[in-house]
Amino acid sequence: RIGISLLFFVLITFYFIDFAGLLPDGMHVLAHMQFVPALLSLQIGILVFLFFLTFVLGRVYCSSICPMGVFQDIMSRIGKKKKYTYHPAKTLLRWSVLAAVLAAALLGFPLLLTLLDPYSAYGRIVVNVFKPVYMLGNNLLESVFSQFKNYTFYQVDASVLSVASLVIALLTFIIILFLAWKHGRTWCNTICPVGTVLGFLSRFSLFKVRIDQNKCNGCGLCATKCKAACIDSKNHAVDYSRCVDCFDCLEVCNKHALVYAPSSESI
């Protein structure tokens, strides 16, 4: 899971910062595999695939395909957050945000969707915050290498697109960084409209993280590793609308009381 997540994350990130055209043209498919771009471009096949994937495996899109989800995981690991706690879902807030996004889009004001779509938000951060730094690094290497008559690198314009875009990108970056650093996947399970839609579908998914009550001693160790804050260890319950299938809980349980298995399978 981690390998697939990093593969998508690295390719998508480099897709945004690749000013030299090193990636093949076909890499634009990475954008079409994202939920909102596929929806806006009416890529029915991609949408059916993502819905089917969620119905079968749960929110693996959020854990492995969405770059914003992987970015939050990386930030939470850098923050070395060791213990999370279970919190009830903020259902009213989640659905209110989704309703506001849909209403604004239908009324011809797509700005809110653009701001909260995880792929667009991540792309904005990369293009306005990371890409200029990457290009400045390229220019620095060009200055060094050219001293030795090596012209592998060339100077490029590292200026930002606009002040407004930079400010929005920085604010988005700071907010998501803080939430991921302190609380894990709060953005995914509270603000993100894609997370709300796929969270609803994942409640009915075939494969789920399940708790074997015969093995579980209620220690709560699994809940301390759950970035989605969705494991209620006291009641042996998992909020599947928020579970992003990171499988950290499976690895940490020393009683092997958690399994990722079909809902119909007895444990």
PDB file of C-alpha atoms in Angstrom:
ATOM      1  CA  ARG A   1       0.000   0.000   0.000  1.00  0.00           C
ATOM      2  CA  ILE A   2       2.801   2.401   0.895  1.00  0.00           C
ATOM      3  CA  GLY A   3       4.681   1.573  -2.308  1.00  0.00           C
ATOM      4  CA  ILE A   4       1.645   2.247  -4.518  1.00  0.00           C
ATOM      5  CA  SER A   5       0.883   5.455  -2.631  1.00  0.00           C
ATOM      6  CA  LEU A   6       4.417   6.775  -3.035  1.00  0.00           C
ATOM      7  CA  LEU A   7       4.446   5.863  -6.724  1.00  0.00           C
ATOM      8  CA  PHE A   8       1.290   7.880  -7.419  1.00  0.00           C
ATOM      9  CA  PHE A   9       2.482  10.717  -5.189  1.00  0.00           C
ATOM     10  CA  VAL A  10       5.925  11.046  -6.778  1.00  0.00           C
ATOM     11  CA  LEU A  11       4.626  10.829 -10.348  1.00  0.00           C
ATOM     12  CA  ILE A  12       1.836  13.359  -9.777  1.00  0.00           C
ATOM     13  CA  THR A  13       4.132  15.758  -7.934  1.00  0.00           C
ATOM     14  CA  PHE A  14       6.747  15.592 -10.671  1.00  0.00           C
ATOM     15  CA  TYR A  15       3.981  16.000 -13.260  1.00  0.00           C
ATOM     16  CA  PHE A  16       3.276  19.420 -11.741  1.00  0.00           C
ATOM     17  CA  ILE A  17       6.901  20.583 -11.447  1.00  0.00           C
ATOM     18  CA  ASP A  18       8.268  19.052 -14.665  1.00  0.00           C
ATOM     19  CA  PHE A  19       9.164  22.226 -16.575  1.00  0.00           C
ATOM     20  CA  ALA A  20      11.611  20.382 -18.864  1.00  0.00           C
ATOM     21  CA  GLY A  21       9.071  17.902 -20.237  1.00  0.00           C
ATOM     22  CA  LEU A  22      10.921  14.857 -18.930  1.00  0.00           C
ATOM     23  CA  LEU A  23       7.726  12.893 -18.349  1.00  0.00           C
ATOM     24  CA  PRO A  24       5.971  11.409 -21.406  1.00  0.00           C
ATOM     25  CA  ASP A  25       2.789  13.085 -22.649  1.00  0.00           C
ATOM     26  CA  GLY A  26       0.742  10.110 -21.541  1.00  0.00           C
ATOM     27  CA  MET A  27       1.287  11.026 -17.887  1.00  0.00           C
ATOM     28  CA  HIS A  28      -1.680  13.390 -18.101  1.00  0.00           C
ATOM     29  CA  VAL A  29      -3.746  10.275 -17.373  1.00  0.00           C
ATOM     30  CA  LEU A  30      -2.772  10.806 -13.728  1.00  0.00           C
ATOM     31  CA  ALA A  31      -4.990  13.885 -13.669  1.00  0.00           C
ATOM     32  CA  HIS A  32      -7.923  12.093 -15.266  1.00  0.00           C
ATOM     33  CA  MET A  33      -7.707   9.365 -12.606  1.00  0.00           C
ATOM     34  CA  GLN A  34      -8.539  11.943  -9.926  1.00  0.00           C
ATOM     35  CA  PHE A  35     -12.179  12.132  -8.860  1.00  0.00           C
ATOM     36  CA  VAL A  36     -13.110  15.777  -9.493  1.00  0.00           C
ATOM     37  CA  PRO A  37     -11.171  16.150 -12.791  1.00  0.00           C
ATOM     38  CA  ALA A  38     -12.827  12.941 -14.007  1.00  0.00           C
ATOM     39  CA  LEU A  39     -16.223  14.289 -12.936  1.00  0.00           C
ATOM     40  CA  LEU A  40     -15.762  17.662 -14.617  1.00  0.00           C
ATOM     41  CA  SER A  41     -14.510  16.090 -17.849  1.00  0.00           C
ATOM     42  CA  LEU A  42     -17.276  13.455 -17.749  1.00  0.00           C
ATOM     43  CA  GLN A  43     -14.829  10.550 -17.772  1.00  0.00           C
ATOM     44  CA  ILE A  44     -17.568   8.018 -17.024  1.00  0.00           C
ATOM     45  CA  GLY A  45     -15.221   5.038 -17.227  1.00  0.00           C
ATOM     46  CA  ILE A  46     -12.887   6.511 -14.598  1.00  0.00           C
ATOM     47  CA  LEU A  47     -15.795   7.420 -12.303  1.00  0.00           C
ATOM     48  CA  VAL A  48     -17.281   3.925 -12.587  1.00  0.00           C
ATOM     49  CA  PHE A  49     -13.854   2.461 -11.797  1.00  0.00           C
ATOM     50  CA  LEU A  50     -13.413   4.678  -8.718  1.00  0.00           C
ATOM     51  CA  PHE A  51     -16.909   3.891  -7.455  1.00  0.00           C
ATOM     52  CA  PHE A  52     -16.350   0.174  -8.037  1.00  0.00           C
ATOM     53  CA  LEU A  53     -12.959   0.343  -6.305  1.00  0.00           C
ATOM     54  CA  THR A  54     -14.577   1.998  -3.286  1.00  0.00           C
ATOM     55  CA  PHE A  55     -17.461  -0.474  -3.166  1.00  0.00           C
ATOM     56  CA  VAL A  56     -15.013  -3.371  -3.155  1.00  0.00           C
ATOM     57  CA  LEU A  57     -12.007  -2.149  -1.160  1.00  0.00           C
ATOM     58  CA  GLY A  58     -13.159   0.962   0.689  1.00  0.00           C
ATOM     59  CA  ARG A  59     -11.442   4.343   0.536  1.00  0.00           C
ATOM     60  CA  VAL A  60      -8.225   3.163  -1.113  1.00  0.00           C
ATOM     61  CA  TYR A  61      -8.532   6.144  -3.462  1.00  0.00           C
ATOM     62  CA  CYS A  62      -7.988   8.418  -0.460  1.00  0.00           C
ATOM     63  CA  SER A  63      -5.073   6.365   0.863  1.00  0.00           C
ATOM     64  CA  SER A  64      -3.157   5.699  -2.353  1.00  0.00           C
ATOM     65  CA  ILE A  65      -4.403   7.563  -5.454  1.00  0.00           C
ATOM     66  CA  CYS A  66      -5.178  11.030  -4.117  1.00  0.00           C
ATOM     67  CA  PRO A  67      -1.906  12.998  -3.739  1.00  0.00           C
ATOM     68  CA  MET A  68      -3.383  15.192  -1.018  1.00  0.00           C
ATOM     69  CA  GLY A  69      -4.102  12.110   1.090  1.00  0.00           C
ATOM     70  CA  VAL A  70      -0.542  10.822   0.729  1.00  0.00           C
ATOM     71  CA  PHE A  71       0.805  14.320   1.421  1.00  0.00           C
ATOM     72  CA  GLN A  72      -1.070  14.378   4.735  1.00  0.00           C
ATOM     73  CA  ASP A  73       0.340  10.989   5.686  1.00  0.00           C
ATOM     74  CA  ILE A  74       3.863  12.211   4.988  1.00  0.00           C
ATOM     75  CA  MET A  75       3.302  15.342   7.062  1.00  0.00           C
ATOM     76  CA  SER A  76       1.870  13.351   9.967  1.00  0.00           C
ATOM     77  CA  ARG A  77       4.907  11.059   9.912  1.00  0.00           C
ATOM     78  CA  ILE A  78       7.283  14.018   9.849  1.00  0.00           C
ATOM     79  CA  GLY A  79       5.376  15.413  12.813  1.00  0.00           C
ATOM     80  CA  LYS A  80       6.072  12.123  14.609  1.00  0.00           C
ATOM     81  CA  LYS A  81       2.569  12.055  16.000  1.00  0.00           C
ATOM     82  CA  LYS A  82       2.573   8.869  18.069  1.00  0.00           C
ATOM     83  CA  LYS A  83      -0.920   8.769  19.512  1.00  0.00           C
ATOM     84  CA  TYR A  84      -4.307   9.573  18.005  1.00  0.00           C
ATOM     85  CA  THR A  85      -7.638   9.290  19.753  1.00  0.00           C
ATOM     86  CA  TYR A  86     -11.111   8.359  18.597  1.00  0.00           C
ATOM     87  CA  HIS A  87     -13.475  11.236  17.879  1.00  0.00           C
ATOM     88  CA  PRO A  88     -17.093  11.002  16.732  1.00  0.00           C
ATOM     89  CA  ALA A  89     -17.625  11.998  13.119  1.00  0.00           C
ATOM     90  CA  LYS A  90     -18.475  15.633  12.433  1.00  0.00           C
ATOM     91  CA  THR A  91     -21.286  14.497  10.179  1.00  0.00           C
ATOM     92  CA  LEU A  92     -23.197  17.785  10.021  1.00  0.00           C
ATOM     93  CA  LEU A  93     -20.079  19.744   9.075  1.00  0.00           C
ATOM     94  CA  ARG A  94     -19.017  17.210   6.438  1.00  0.00           C
ATOM     95  CA  TRP A  95     -22.358  17.170   4.668  1.00  0.00           C
ATOM     96  CA  SER A  96     -22.808  20.941   5.016  1.00  0.00           C
ATOM     97  CA  VAL A  97     -19.495  21.520   3.239  1.00  0.00           C
ATOM     98  CA  LEU A  98     -20.465  19.084   0.475  1.00  0.00           C
ATOM     99  CA  ALA A  99     -23.886  20.720   0.092  1.00  0.00           C
ATOM    100  CA  ALA A 100     -22.291  24.179  -0.117  1.00  0.00           C
ATOM    101  CA  VAL A 101     -19.814  22.992  -2.759  1.00  0.00           C
ATOM    102  CA  LEU A 102     -22.561  21.402  -4.869  1.00  0.00           C
ATOM    103  CA  ALA A 103     -24.876  24.389  -4.525  1.00  0.00           C
ATOM    104  CA  ALA A 104     -22.154  26.834  -5.513  1.00  0.00           C
ATOM    105  CA  ALA A 105     -21.148  24.729  -8.509  1.00  0.00           C
ATOM    106  CA  LEU A 106     -24.738  24.363  -9.725  1.00  0.00           C
ATOM    107  CA  LEU A 107     -25.284  28.115  -9.399  1.00  0.00           C
ATOM    108  CA  GLY A 108     -22.269  28.787 -11.596  1.00  0.00           C
ATOM    109  CA  PHE A 109     -19.706  29.556  -8.877  1.00  0.00           C
ATOM    110  CA  PRO A 110     -17.148  26.736  -9.054  1.00  0.00           C
ATOM    111  CA  LEU A 111     -14.555  28.593  -6.931  1.00  0.00           C
ATOM    112  CA  LEU A 112     -15.460  26.694  -3.759  1.00  0.00           C
ATOM    113  CA  LEU A 113     -15.088  23.362  -5.543  1.00  0.00           C
ATOM    114  CA  THR A 114     -11.726  24.466  -6.931  1.00  0.00           C
ATOM    115  CA  LEU A 115     -10.524  25.467  -3.474  1.00  0.00           C
ATOM    116  CA  LEU A 116     -11.619  22.250  -1.732  1.00  0.00           C
ATOM    117  CA  ASP A 117     -11.031  19.662  -4.463  1.00  0.00           C
ATOM    118  CA  PRO A 118      -8.011  17.753  -3.075  1.00  0.00           C
ATOM    119  CA  TYR A 119      -6.293  17.339  -6.451  1.00  0.00           C
ATOM    120  CA  SER A 120      -6.669  21.025  -7.348  1.00  0.00           C
ATOM    121  CA  ALA A 121      -5.565  22.117  -3.872  1.00  0.00           C
ATOM    122  CA  TYR A 122      -2.487  19.900  -3.975  1.00  0.00           C
ATOM    123  CA  GLY A 123      -1.635  21.018  -7.501  1.00  0.00           C
ATOM    124  CA  ARG A 124      -1.923  24.645  -6.425  1.00  0.00           C
ATOM    125  CA  ILE A 125       0.481  24.035  -3.545  1.00  0.00           C
ATOM    126  CA  VAL A 126       3.026  22.276  -5.761  1.00  0.00           C
ATOM    127  CA  VAL A 127       2.894  24.785  -8.618  1.00  0.00           C
ATOM    128  CA  ASN A 128       3.011  27.907  -6.445  1.00  0.00           C
ATOM    129  CA  VAL A 129       5.138  26.792  -3.491  1.00  0.00           C
ATOM    130  CA  PHE A 130       7.278  23.787  -4.445  1.00  0.00           C
ATOM    131  CA  LYS A 131       7.882  24.420  -8.147  1.00  0.00           C
ATOM    132  CA  PRO A 132       9.584  27.826  -7.738  1.00  0.00           C
ATOM    133  CA  VAL A 133      11.935  26.281  -5.162  1.00  0.00           C
ATOM    134  CA  TYR A 134      12.633  23.386  -7.533  1.00  0.00           C
ATOM    135  CA  MET A 135      13.378  25.815 -10.378  1.00  0.00           C
ATOM    136  CA  LEU A 136      15.640  27.938  -8.182  1.00  0.00           C
ATOM    137  CA  GLY A 137      17.553  24.769  -7.348  1.00  0.00           C
ATOM    138  CA  ASN A 138      17.854  24.067 -11.059  1.00  0.00           C
ATOM    139  CA  ASN A 139      19.211  27.591 -11.657  1.00  0.00           C
ATOM    140  CA  LEU A 140      21.724  27.146  -8.859  1.00  0.00           C
ATOM    141  CA  LEU A 141      22.955  23.894 -10.390  1.00  0.00           C
ATOM    142  CA  GLU A 142      23.204  25.608 -13.783  1.00  0.00           C
ATOM    143  CA  SER A 143      25.407  28.300 -12.277  1.00  0.00           C
ATOM    144  CA  VAL A 144      27.694  25.706 -10.706  1.00  0.00           C
ATOM    145  CA  PHE A 145      27.866  23.309 -13.651  1.00  0.00           C
ATOM    146  CA  SER A 146      28.408  26.073 -16.215  1.00  0.00           C
ATOM    147  CA  GLN A 147      31.601  27.017 -14.393  1.00  0.00           C
ATOM    148  CA  PHE A 148      32.955  23.635 -15.496  1.00  0.00           C
ATOM    149  CA  LYS A 149      31.678  23.986 -19.075  1.00  0.00           C
ATOM    150  CA  ASN A 150      28.879  21.503 -18.332  1.00  0.00           C
ATOM    151  CA  TYR A 151      25.564  22.659 -19.769  1.00  0.00           C
ATOM    152  CA  THR A 152      23.282  19.899 -18.556  1.00  0.00           C
ATOM    153  CA  PHE A 153      21.107  22.505 -16.829  1.00  0.00           C
ATOM    154  CA  TYR A 154      19.787  25.805 -18.160  1.00  0.00           C
ATOM    155  CA  GLN A 155      18.345  28.922 -16.541  1.00  0.00           C
ATOM    156  CA  VAL A 156      14.558  29.120 -16.196  1.00  0.00           C
ATOM    157  CA  ASP A 157      12.139  31.736 -14.913  1.00  0.00           C
ATOM    158  CA  ALA A 158      11.365  30.837 -11.285  1.00  0.00           C
ATOM    159  CA  SER A 159       8.822  33.598 -10.624  1.00  0.00           C
ATOM    160  CA  VAL A 160       5.388  32.775  -9.229  1.00  0.00           C
ATOM    161  CA  LEU A 161       2.293  32.900 -11.416  1.00  0.00           C
ATOM    162  CA  SER A 162       0.511  35.543  -9.350  1.00  0.00           C
ATOM    163  CA  VAL A 163       0.451  36.926  -5.827  1.00  0.00           C
ATOM    164  CA  ALA A 164      -3.147  35.801  -5.321  1.00  0.00           C
ATOM    165  CA  SER A 165      -2.351  32.226  -6.364  1.00  0.00           C
ATOM    166  CA  LEU A 166       0.685  32.180  -4.067  1.00  0.00           C
ATOM    167  CA  VAL A 167      -1.302  33.473  -1.075  1.00  0.00           C
ATOM    168  CA  ILE A 168      -4.097  30.925  -1.587  1.00  0.00           C
ATOM    169  CA  ALA A 169      -1.561  28.119  -2.033  1.00  0.00           C
ATOM    170  CA  LEU A 170       0.352  29.120   1.098  1.00  0.00           C
ATOM    171  CA  LEU A 171      -2.815  29.341   3.196  1.00  0.00           C
ATOM    172  CA  THR A 172      -3.954  25.941   1.950  1.00  0.00           C
ATOM    173  CA  PHE A 173      -0.521  24.478   2.619  1.00  0.00           C
ATOM    174  CA  ILE A 174      -0.359  25.883   6.160  1.00  0.00           C
ATOM    175  CA  ILE A 175      -3.869  24.730   7.090  1.00  0.00           C
ATOM    176  CA  ILE A 176      -3.422  21.208   5.760  1.00  0.00           C
ATOM    177  CA  LEU A 177       0.087  20.960   7.199  1.00  0.00           C
ATOM    178  CA  PHE A 178      -1.165  21.940  10.647  1.00  0.00           C
ATOM    179  CA  LEU A 179      -4.149  19.577  10.564  1.00  0.00           C
ATOM    180  CA  ALA A 180      -2.069  16.649   9.313  1.00  0.00           C
ATOM    181  CA  TRP A 181       0.777  17.369  11.729  1.00  0.00           C
ATOM    182  CA  LYS A 182      -1.527  17.510  14.749  1.00  0.00           C
ATOM    183  CA  HIS A 183      -4.538  15.381  13.885  1.00  0.00           C
ATOM    184  CA  GLY A 184      -3.826  13.157  10.868  1.00  0.00           C
ATOM    185  CA  ARG A 185      -6.594  12.914   8.271  1.00  0.00           C
ATOM    186  CA  THR A 186      -8.870  15.651   9.633  1.00  0.00           C
ATOM    187  CA  TRP A 187      -9.013  17.412   6.256  1.00  0.00           C
ATOM    188  CA  CYS A 188     -10.084  14.216   4.475  1.00  0.00           C
ATOM    189  CA  ASN A 189     -12.823  13.411   6.961  1.00  0.00           C
ATOM    190  CA  THR A 190     -14.149  16.870   7.728  1.00  0.00           C
ATOM    191  CA  ILE A 191     -13.618  19.285   4.833  1.00  0.00           C
ATOM    192  CA  CYS A 192     -12.856  17.335   1.653  1.00  0.00           C
ATOM    193  CA  PRO A 193     -16.024  16.870  -0.473  1.00  0.00           C
ATOM    194  CA  VAL A 194     -14.510  13.845  -2.254  1.00  0.00           C
ATOM    195  CA  GLY A 195     -13.813  12.233   1.113  1.00  0.00           C
ATOM    196  CA  THR A 196     -17.450  12.724   2.132  1.00  0.00           C
ATOM    197  CA  VAL A 197     -18.799  11.138  -1.062  1.00  0.00           C
ATOM    198  CA  LEU A 198     -16.422   8.178  -1.013  1.00  0.00           C
ATOM    199  CA  GLY A 199     -16.882   7.859   2.741  1.00  0.00           C
ATOM    200  CA  PHE A 200     -20.593   7.327   2.226  1.00  0.00           C
ATOM    201  CA  LEU A 201     -19.917   4.634  -0.383  1.00  0.00           C
ATOM    202  CA  SER A 202     -17.274   2.908   1.742  1.00  0.00           C
ATOM    203  CA  ARG A 203     -19.851   2.170   4.430  1.00  0.00           C
ATOM    204  CA  PHE A 204     -21.115  -0.522   2.064  1.00  0.00           C
ATOM    205  CA  SER A 205     -17.748  -1.774   0.795  1.00  0.00           C
ATOM    206  CA  LEU A 206     -17.061  -5.493   0.527  1.00  0.00           C
ATOM    207  CA  PHE A 207     -13.659  -5.457   2.243  1.00  0.00           C
ATOM    208  CA  LYS A 208     -13.393  -3.679   5.582  1.00  0.00           C
ATOM    209  CA  VAL A 209     -11.131  -3.457   8.600  1.00  0.00           C
ATOM    210  CA  ARG A 210     -12.993  -5.532  11.163  1.00  0.00           C
ATOM    211  CA  ILE A 211     -12.497  -6.192  14.857  1.00  0.00           C
ATOM    212  CA  ASP A 212     -12.648  -9.729  16.238  1.00  0.00           C
ATOM    213  CA  GLN A 213     -14.288  -9.196  19.608  1.00  0.00           C
ATOM    214  CA  ASN A 214     -13.149 -12.643  20.755  1.00  0.00           C
ATOM    215  CA  LYS A 215      -9.516 -11.564  20.417  1.00  0.00           C
ATOM    216  CA  CYS A 216      -9.786  -7.857  21.210  1.00  0.00           C
ATOM    217  CA  ASN A 217      -8.940  -6.953  24.814  1.00  0.00           C
ATOM    218  CA  GLY A 218      -9.983  -3.313  24.404  1.00  0.00           C
ATOM    219  CA  CYS A 219      -6.482  -1.928  24.971  1.00  0.00           C
ATOM    220  CA  GLY A 220      -7.077   0.838  22.442  1.00  0.00           C
ATOM    221  CA  LEU A 221      -3.652   0.554  20.831  1.00  0.00           C
ATOM    222  CA  CYS A 222      -5.223   0.422  17.366  1.00  0.00           C
ATOM    223  CA  ALA A 223      -7.031   3.714  17.988  1.00  0.00           C
ATOM    224  CA  THR A 224      -3.775   5.459  18.898  1.00  0.00           C
ATOM    225  CA  LYS A 225      -2.413   4.647  15.425  1.00  0.00           C
ATOM    226  CA  CYS A 226      -5.560   5.539  13.489  1.00  0.00           C
ATOM    227  CA  LYS A 227      -4.932   8.794  11.591  1.00  0.00           C
ATOM    228  CA  ALA A 228      -8.619   8.933  10.691  1.00  0.00           C
ATOM    229  CA  ALA A 229      -9.668   8.810  14.378  1.00  0.00           C
ATOM    230  CA  CYS A 230     -12.362   6.319  13.378  1.00  0.00           C
ATOM    231  CA  ILE A 231     -11.718   3.317  15.668  1.00  0.00           C
ATOM    232  CA  ASP A 232     -13.917   3.197  18.769  1.00  0.00           C
ATOM    233  CA  SER A 233     -12.016   0.496  20.660  1.00  0.00           C
ATOM    234  CA  LYS A 234     -14.314   0.637  23.693  1.00  0.00           C
ATOM    235  CA  ASN A 235     -17.288  -0.394  21.589  1.00  0.00           C
ATOM    236  CA  HIS A 236     -15.267  -2.530  19.138  1.00  0.00           C
ATOM    237  CA  ALA A 237     -16.502  -0.404  16.236  1.00  0.00           C
ATOM    238  CA  VAL A 238     -14.963   1.195  13.152  1.00  0.00           C
ATOM    239  CA  ASP A 239     -16.489   4.194  11.396  1.00  0.00           C
ATOM    240  CA  TYR A 240     -16.116   2.977   7.824  1.00  0.00           C
ATOM    241  CA  SER A 241     -17.127   6.339   6.377  1.00  0.00           C
ATOM    242  CA  ARG A 242     -13.849   7.751   7.729  1.00  0.00           C
ATOM    243  CA  CYS A 243     -11.523   4.741   7.454  1.00  0.00           C
ATOM    244  CA  VAL A 244      -8.994   5.372   4.661  1.00  0.00           C
ATOM    245  CA  ASP A 245      -7.550   1.843   4.630  1.00  0.00           C
ATOM    246  CA  CYS A 246      -4.046   2.805   5.728  1.00  0.00           C
ATOM    247  CA  PHE A 247      -3.843  -0.493   7.648  1.00  0.00           C
ATOM    248  CA  ASP A 248      -1.706   0.994  10.439  1.00  0.00           C
ATOM    249  CA  CYS A 249      -4.110  -0.517  12.968  1.00  0.00           C
ATOM    250  CA  LEU A 250      -3.544  -4.027  11.587  1.00  0.00           C
ATOM    251  CA  GLU A 251       0.200  -3.749  12.016  1.00  0.00           C
ATOM    252  CA  VAL A 252       0.121  -2.491  15.586  1.00  0.00           C
ATOM    253  CA  CYS A 253      -2.404  -4.927  17.118  1.00  0.00           C
ATOM    254  CA  ASN A 254      -0.434  -7.567  19.021  1.00  0.00           C
ATOM    255  CA  LYS A 255      -3.547  -9.685  19.519  1.00  0.00           C
ATOM    256  CA  HIS A 256      -4.210  -9.905  15.765  1.00  0.00           C
ATOM    257  CA  ALA A 257      -7.768  -8.836  16.527  1.00  0.00           C
ATOM    258  CA  LEU A 258      -8.097  -6.661  13.423  1.00  0.00           C
ATOM    259  CA  VAL A 259      -8.410  -8.079   9.942  1.00  0.00           C
ATOM    260  CA  TYR A 260      -9.085  -6.657   6.486  1.00  0.00           C
ATOM    261  CA  ALA A 261     -11.633  -9.068   5.095  1.00  0.00           C
ATOM    262  CA  PRO A 262     -15.005  -9.285   3.316  1.00  0.00           C
ATOM    263  CA  SER A 263     -17.973  -8.248   5.440  1.00  0.00           C
ATOM    264  CA  SER A 264     -19.606 -11.634   4.927  1.00  0.00           C
ATOM    265  CA  GLU A 265     -16.609 -13.557   6.248  1.00  0.00           C
ATOM    266  CA  SER A 266     -16.916 -14.767   9.829  1.00  0.00           C
ATOM    267  CA  ILE A 267     -14.129 -13.884  12.250  1.00  0.00           C
TER     268      ILE A 267
END
